[in-house]
mmCIF file of C-alpha atoms in Angstrom:
data_model
loop_
_atom_site.group_PDB
_atom_site.id
_atom_site.type_symbol
_atom_site.label_atom_id
_atom_site.label_comp_id
_atom_site.label_asym_id
_atom_site.label_seq_id
_atom_site.Cartn_x
_atom_site.Cartn_y
_atom_site.Cartn_z
ATOM 1 C CA MET A 1207 -62.449 40.010 -52.083
ATOM 2 C CA SER A 1208 -61.207 39.623 -48.775
ATOM 3 C CA SER A 1209 -63.958 38.994 -47.244
ATOM 4 C CA TYR A 1210 -65.117 35.901 -49.972
ATOM 5 C CA ASN A 1211 -61.522 34.741 -49.045
ATOM 6 C CA ASP A 1212 -62.645 34.511 -45.475
ATOM 7 C CA PHE A 1213 -65.678 33.435 -46.087
ATOM 8 C CA LEU A 1214 -64.669 30.929 -47.599
ATOM 9 C CA SER A 1215 -61.136 30.259 -45.778
ATOM 10 C CA PHE A 1216 -60.682 26.507 -44.373
ATOM 11 C CA PRO A 1217 -60.411 26.445 -40.701
ATOM 12 C CA LYS A 1218 -56.708 25.619 -39.951
ATOM 13 C CA GLU A 1219 -55.717 22.412 -38.793
ATOM 14 C CA GLU A 1220 -55.598 22.973 -35.066
ATOM 15 C CA ASP A 1221 -59.489 23.375 -34.662
ATOM 16 C CA GLN A 1222 -58.981 20.733 -37.585
ATOM 17 C CA ASN A 1223 -57.840 17.970 -35.135
ATOM 18 C CA ALA A 1224 -60.116 19.380 -32.285
ATOM 19 C CA HIS A 1225 -62.957 18.786 -34.340
ATOM 20 C CA ARG A 1226 -61.244 15.307 -35.424
ATOM 21 C CA GLU A 1227 -60.769 14.267 -32.062
ATOM 22 C CA GLU A 1228 -64.650 14.966 -31.123
ATOM 23 C CA VAL A 1229 -66.047 13.290 -34.169
ATOM 24 C CA ASN A 1230 -64.142 10.746 -33.647
ATOM 25 C CA GLU A 1231 -65.277 10.451 -29.480
ATOM 26 C CA SER A 1232 -68.335 10.569 -29.760
ATOM 27 C CA ALA A 1233 -68.429 8.196 -32.577
ATOM 28 C CA PHE A 1234 -65.844 5.770 -30.477
ATOM 29 C CA ARG A 1235 -68.936 5.701 -27.260
ATOM 30 C CA GLN A 1236 -72.025 5.785 -29.834
ATOM 31 C CA ALA A 1237 -70.618 1.772 -30.678
ATOM 32 C CA LEU A 1238 -69.754 1.506 -27.300
ATOM 33 C CA GLU A 1239 -73.625 1.854 -26.608
ATOM 34 C CA ARG A 1240 -74.655 -0.073 -29.645
ATOM 35 C CA LEU A 1241 -72.709 -3.537 -27.957
ATOM 36 C CA GLY A 1242 -73.861 -2.987 -24.777
ATOM 37 C CA LYS A 1243 -77.727 -2.348 -26.294
ATOM 38 C CA GLY A 1244 -76.522 -5.875 -27.687
ATOM 39 C CA LYS A 1245 -76.050 -7.661 -24.550
ATOM 40 C CA PRO A 1246 -78.884 -8.946 -22.561
ATOM 41 C CA SER A 1247 -79.508 -7.474 -18.957
ATOM 42 C CA PRO A 1248 -78.053 -9.210 -15.999
ATOM 43 C CA ARG A 1249 -81.450 -10.617 -13.493
ATOM 44 C CA GLY A 1250 -82.629 -9.818 -10.619
ATOM 45 C CA THR A 1251 -82.687 -11.993 -7.163
ATOM 46 C CA GLY A 1252 -85.501 -11.067 -6.345
ATOM 47 C CA GLY A 1253 -88.166 -11.833 -9.466
ATOM 48 C CA GLY A 1254 -88.147 -11.876 -13.319
ATOM 49 C CA LYS A 1255 -87.612 -8.196 -13.423
ATOM 50 C CA THR A 1256 -85.102 -6.845 -14.468
ATOM 51 C CA VAL A 1257 -82.028 -3.848 -13.309
ATOM 52 C CA ALA A 1258 -82.395 -1.201 -15.758
ATOM 53 C CA ASN A 1259 -78.985 0.241 -16.495
ATOM 54 C CA LYS A 1260 -78.270 3.191 -15.305
ATOM 55 C CA PRO A 1261 -76.455 6.299 -17.718
ATOM 56 C CA ARG A 1262 -72.714 6.321 -16.901
ATOM 57 C CA PRO A 1263 -71.370 10.083 -15.474
ATOM 58 C CA ALA A 1264 -69.702 10.900 -18.318
ATOM 59 C CA ARG A 1265 -66.012 10.805 -18.034
ATOM 60 C CA GLN A 1266 -63.899 14.252 -17.878
ATOM 61 C CA ALA A 1267 -60.323 14.687 -19.355
ATOM 62 C CA ASP A 1268 -57.838 14.233 -17.731
ATOM 63 C CA PRO A 1269 -55.044 16.051 -19.078
ATOM 64 C CA THR A 1270 -51.902 14.700 -17.998
ATOM 65 C CA GLN A 1271 -53.492 11.691 -20.249
ATOM 66 C CA ARG A 1272 -53.531 11.367 -23.262
ATOM 67 C CA ARG A 1273 -56.188 11.226 -25.602
ATOM 68 C CA ARG A 1274 -56.496 8.648 -28.839
ATOM 69 C CA LYS A 1275 -56.478 9.559 -32.995
ATOM 70 C CA PHE A 1276 -57.841 6.949 -35.091
ATOM 71 C CA VAL A 1277 -56.535 8.212 -38.923
ATOM 72 C CA GLN A 1278 -58.303 10.272 -41.197
ATOM 73 C CA ASP A 1279 -58.003 11.061 -44.330
ATOM 74 C CA GLY A 1280 -55.259 13.076 -45.340
ATOM 75 C CA ASP A 1281 -53.340 12.632 -42.408
ATOM 76 C CA VAL A 1282 -50.064 10.470 -42.241
ATOM 77 C CA ARG A 1283 -49.862 7.917 -39.945
ATOM 78 C CA VAL A 1284 -46.642 7.731 -37.834
ATOM 79 C CA GLU A 1285 -45.248 4.512 -36.141
ATOM 80 C CA HIS A 1286 -42.401 4.165 -33.453
ATOM 81 C CA HIS A 1287 -39.829 1.037 -34.802
ATOM 82 C CA SER A 1288 -37.261 -0.466 -32.027
ATOM 83 C CA LEU A 1289 -34.869 -1.494 -32.788
ATOM 84 C CA ALA A 1290 -34.786 -5.189 -31.302
ATOM 85 C CA THR A 1291 -37.640 -5.269 -33.177
ATOM 86 C CA GLY A 1292 -38.229 -4.581 -37.448
ATOM 87 C CA ARG A 1293 -35.476 -4.695 -39.125
ATOM 88 C CA ALA A 1294 -33.682 -2.282 -38.467
ATOM 89 C CA THR A 1295 -32.119 0.826 -40.213
ATOM 90 C CA PRO A 1296 -28.792 0.915 -41.111
ATOM 91 C CA ARG A 1297 -28.048 3.820 -38.678
ATOM 92 C CA ALA A 1298 -29.127 1.162 -36.690
ATOM 93 C CA ILE A 1299 -27.225 -0.704 -37.596
ATOM 94 C CA HIS A 1300 -24.345 1.034 -38.013
ATOM 95 C CA ALA A 1301 -25.253 2.570 -34.319
ATOM 96 C CA GLN A 1302 -25.224 -1.821 -32.647
ATOM 97 C CA GLN A 1303 -22.336 -1.489 -34.028
ATOM 98 C CA ASP A 1304 -20.283 1.491 -32.656
ATOM 99 C CA ASP A 1305 -22.305 0.357 -29.396
ATOM 100 C CA ARG A 1306 -20.074 -2.988 -29.114
ATOM 101 C CA SER A 1307 -16.503 -1.732 -30.559
ATOM 102 C CA GLU A 1308 -17.943 -0.316 -26.823
ATOM 103 C CA ILE A 1309 -18.345 -2.553 -25.451
ATOM 104 C CA GLU A 1310 -15.485 -4.884 -26.960
ATOM 105 C CA GLN A 1311 -12.969 -1.748 -26.162
ATOM 106 C CA LEU A 1312 -14.219 -1.287 -22.544
ATOM 107 C CA ARG A 1313 -13.676 -5.466 -21.978
ATOM 108 C CA HIS A 1314 -10.517 -5.800 -23.041
ATOM 109 C CA LYS A 1315 -9.480 -2.760 -20.832
ATOM 110 C CA VAL A 1316 -10.934 -4.283 -18.134
ATOM 111 C CA GLN A 1317 -9.165 -7.473 -18.667
ATOM 112 C CA PHE A 1318 -6.100 -5.381 -18.883
ATOM 113 C CA GLU A 1319 -6.607 -3.274 -15.808
ATOM 114 C CA GLN A 1320 -7.828 -6.479 -14.945
ATOM 115 C CA LYS A 1321 -4.080 -8.695 -15.036
ATOM 116 C CA LEU A 1322 -2.271 -5.199 -14.464
ATOM 117 C CA ARG A 1323 -3.532 -5.807 -11.321
ATOM 118 C CA GLU A 1324 -2.710 -9.728 -11.019
ATOM 119 C CA GLN A 1325 0.995 -8.429 -12.083
ATOM 120 C CA ALA A 1326 0.989 -6.087 -9.211
ATOM 121 C CA GLU A 1327 -0.443 -7.808 -6.627
ATOM 122 C CA LEU A 1328 2.490 -10.724 -7.732
ATOM 123 C CA ARG A 1329 5.350 -7.707 -7.037
ATOM 124 C CA LEU A 1330 3.383 -6.734 -4.088
ATOM 125 C CA SER A 1331 3.164 -10.214 -2.241
ATOM 126 C CA GLU A 1332 7.193 -10.096 -4.067
ATOM 127 C CA ALA A 1333 8.691 -7.663 -2.436
ATOM 128 C CA GLN A 1334 7.228 -8.007 0.903
ATOM 129 C CA ALA A 1335 8.183 -11.696 0.910
ATOM 130 C CA GLN A 1336 11.923 -10.432 -0.349
ATOM 131 C CA ILE A 1337 11.415 -7.614 2.793
ATOM 132 C CA ARG A 1338 10.435 -9.767 4.998
ATOM 133 C CA SER A 1339 13.361 -12.652 4.941
ATOM 134 C CA LEU A 1340 15.318 -8.749 5.000
ATOM 135 C CA THR A 1341 13.339 -8.079 7.899
ATOM 136 C CA THR A 1342 14.901 -11.702 9.605
ATOM 137 C CA ARG A 1343 18.575 -11.137 7.500
ATOM 138 C CA ILE A 1344 19.336 -7.610 9.358
ATOM 139 C CA GLY A 1345 17.154 -9.976 13.014
ATOM 140 C CA HIS A 1346 20.060 -12.146 13.051
ATOM 141 C CA ALA A 1347 22.939 -9.253 11.466
ATOM 142 C CA ASP A 1348 21.604 -7.639 15.295
ATOM 143 C CA VAL A 1349 22.154 -10.344 17.193
ATOM 144 C CA ILE A 1350 25.537 -11.250 15.266
ATOM 145 C CA ALA A 1351 26.498 -7.413 15.371
ATOM 146 C CA ALA A 1352 25.724 -6.948 19.467
ATOM 147 C CA GLU A 1353 27.660 -10.295 20.639
ATOM 148 C CA HIS A 1354 30.859 -9.268 18.668
ATOM 149 C CA LYS A 1355 30.118 -5.719 20.504
ATOM 150 C CA ASN A 1356 30.055 -7.029 23.501
ATOM 151 C CA ARG A 1357 33.268 -9.438 22.478
ATOM 152 C CA LEU A 1358 34.675 -6.004 21.815
ATOM 153 C CA ALA A 1359 33.584 -4.432 24.940
ATOM 154 C CA ALA A 1360 35.893 -7.561 26.024
ATOM 155 C CA GLN A 1361 38.240 -7.823 24.631
ATOM 156 C CA ASP A 1362 38.496 -3.709 25.871
ATOM 157 C CA ALA A 1363 38.145 -3.867 28.879
ATOM 158 C CA GLU A 1364 41.223 -6.950 28.781
ATOM 159 C CA LEU A 1365 43.742 -4.988 27.034
ATOM 160 C CA LEU A 1366 42.481 -1.324 29.605
ATOM 161 C CA SER A 1367 43.615 -4.471 32.726
ATOM 162 C CA VAL A 1368 46.261 -5.521 30.814
ATOM 163 C CA ARG A 1369 48.082 -2.313 29.913
ATOM 164 C CA ALA A 1370 47.444 -1.077 33.657
ATOM 165 C CA GLU A 1371 49.149 -3.958 35.330
ATOM 166 C CA LEU A 1372 52.263 -2.368 32.011
ATOM 167 C CA TYR A 1373 52.255 0.907 33.096
ATOM 168 C CA ASN A 1374 52.511 -0.508 37.057
ATOM 169 C CA ALA A 1375 54.714 -2.583 35.984
ATOM 170 C CA ASN A 1376 57.215 -0.330 34.648
ATOM 171 C CA GLU A 1377 56.918 2.411 37.402
ATOM 172 C CA GLU A 1378 57.981 -0.870 39.341
ATOM 173 C CA ASN A 1379 60.746 -1.131 37.398
ATOM 174 C CA SER A 1380 61.919 2.325 36.416
ATOM 175 C CA HIS A 1381 61.781 2.291 40.433
ATOM 176 C CA LEU A 1382 63.505 -0.213 41.098
ATOM 177 C CA HIS A 1383 66.039 0.704 38.343
ATOM 178 C CA GLU A 1384 65.898 3.936 40.550
ATOM 179 C CA GLU A 1385 67.307 1.737 44.268
ATOM 180 C CA LEU A 1386 69.800 -0.301 42.264
ATOM 181 C CA ASN A 1387 71.865 3.328 40.730
ATOM 182 C CA ARG A 1388 71.183 4.302 43.756
ATOM 183 C CA LEU A 1389 72.917 0.948 45.887
ATOM 184 C CA LYS A 1390 75.983 1.333 43.250
ATOM 185 C CA ALA A 1391 76.676 4.806 44.053
ATOM 186 C CA LYS A 1392 76.228 4.344 47.565
ATOM 187 C CA GLN A 1393 79.010 1.339 46.995
ATOM 188 C CA ARG A 1394 81.628 3.489 45.389
ATOM 189 C CA THR A 1395 81.568 5.951 47.718
ATOM 190 C CA VAL A 1396 81.934 3.448 50.392
ATOM 191 C CA GLU A 1397 84.996 1.478 48.555
ATOM 192 C CA THR A 1398 86.424 4.797 47.573
ATOM 193 C CA ARG A 1399 86.113 5.891 51.568
ATOM 194 C CA THR A 1400 87.816 3.229 52.689
ATOM 195 C CA ALA A 1401 90.834 3.288 50.381
ATOM 196 C CA ALA A 1402 91.956 6.309 50.997
ATOM 197 C CA ALA A 1403 91.815 5.265 55.120
ATOM 198 C CA GLN A 1404 94.121 2.224 54.948
ATOM 199 C CA PRO A 1405 98.102 2.489 54.768
ATOM 200 C CA PRO A 1406 99.638 1.824 51.979
ATOM 201 C CA ALA A 1407 101.607 -1.697 51.832
ATOM 202 C CA ALA A 1408 105.000 -2.184 52.588
ATOM 203 C CA ALA A 1409 107.139 -3.348 49.649
ATOM 204 C CA PRO A 1410 109.140 -7.366 51.117
ATOM 205 C CA ASP A 1411 112.078 -7.304 51.923
ATOM 206 C CA ASP A 1412 114.021 -10.483 51.869
ATOM 207 C CA ALA A 1413 114.276 -13.542 54.006
ATOM 208 C CA THR A 1414 116.669 -13.399 56.605
ATOM 209 C CA PRO A 1415 117.598 -16.971 58.284
ATOM 210 C CA ALA A 1416 116.228 -15.758 61.643
ATOM 211 C CA ASP A 1417 113.054 -15.015 60.549
ATOM 212 C CA GLU A 1418 113.983 -19.357 59.009
ATOM 213 C CA PRO A 1419 112.111 -22.003 61.186
ATOM 214 C CA GLU A 1420 114.547 -23.961 63.404
ATOM 215 C CA PRO A 1421 115.207 -27.680 61.418
ATOM 216 C CA VAL A 1422 113.946 -30.389 64.062
ATOM 217 C CA LYS A 1423 116.320 -31.741 65.331
ATOM 218 C CA TRP A 1424 115.460 -35.365 65.552
ATOM 219 C CA TRP A 1425 118.347 -37.558 66.100
ATOM 220 C CA LEU A 1426 118.464 -36.331 69.297
ATOM 221 C CA ARG A 1427 115.501 -37.921 70.316
#
């Protein structure tokens, strides 16, 4: 029974496909040969003789190239349709909508980033302008502060000079006071010594007639 089944078993699918490809290729070659025979043969240059067609060598199958397959009975024809042409499926439409929504989101995000960048650049320019203004004001303030420092230094030098003069005047005044006190003490000492050396003055007596001057006798002249 098993041998009968093996004898009547159908060839495998791979064998069938290979056999079909060979049959299709041979049929395609025969059709090309028939088309070539139907065309008029080209005339030769030297006379009326026709040039015999040389047999073409058998074309070797390139393993890298894919063989053409013709649809046979019982085969299912598969067609690939791109999303750009033909009627799109709901899944493709949904994918396109998702892509479009994602593109819109990316576009809005880019616009938002551009606005943020513009705002940041505007703030940066304003900050730079404020920095330049503050730098100018600081420069003017430094100049004014330097002028005030110079004035204060001159005033301090003048004040030190006045203080030195005042100190010298005070020293001279103290020396003069000391000299005056010394002279006063010396004068008091001299006066005391002079008073002690003089005798006491006598009390004045009553005037006598002898002491009085004699009257002038004017009538004797």
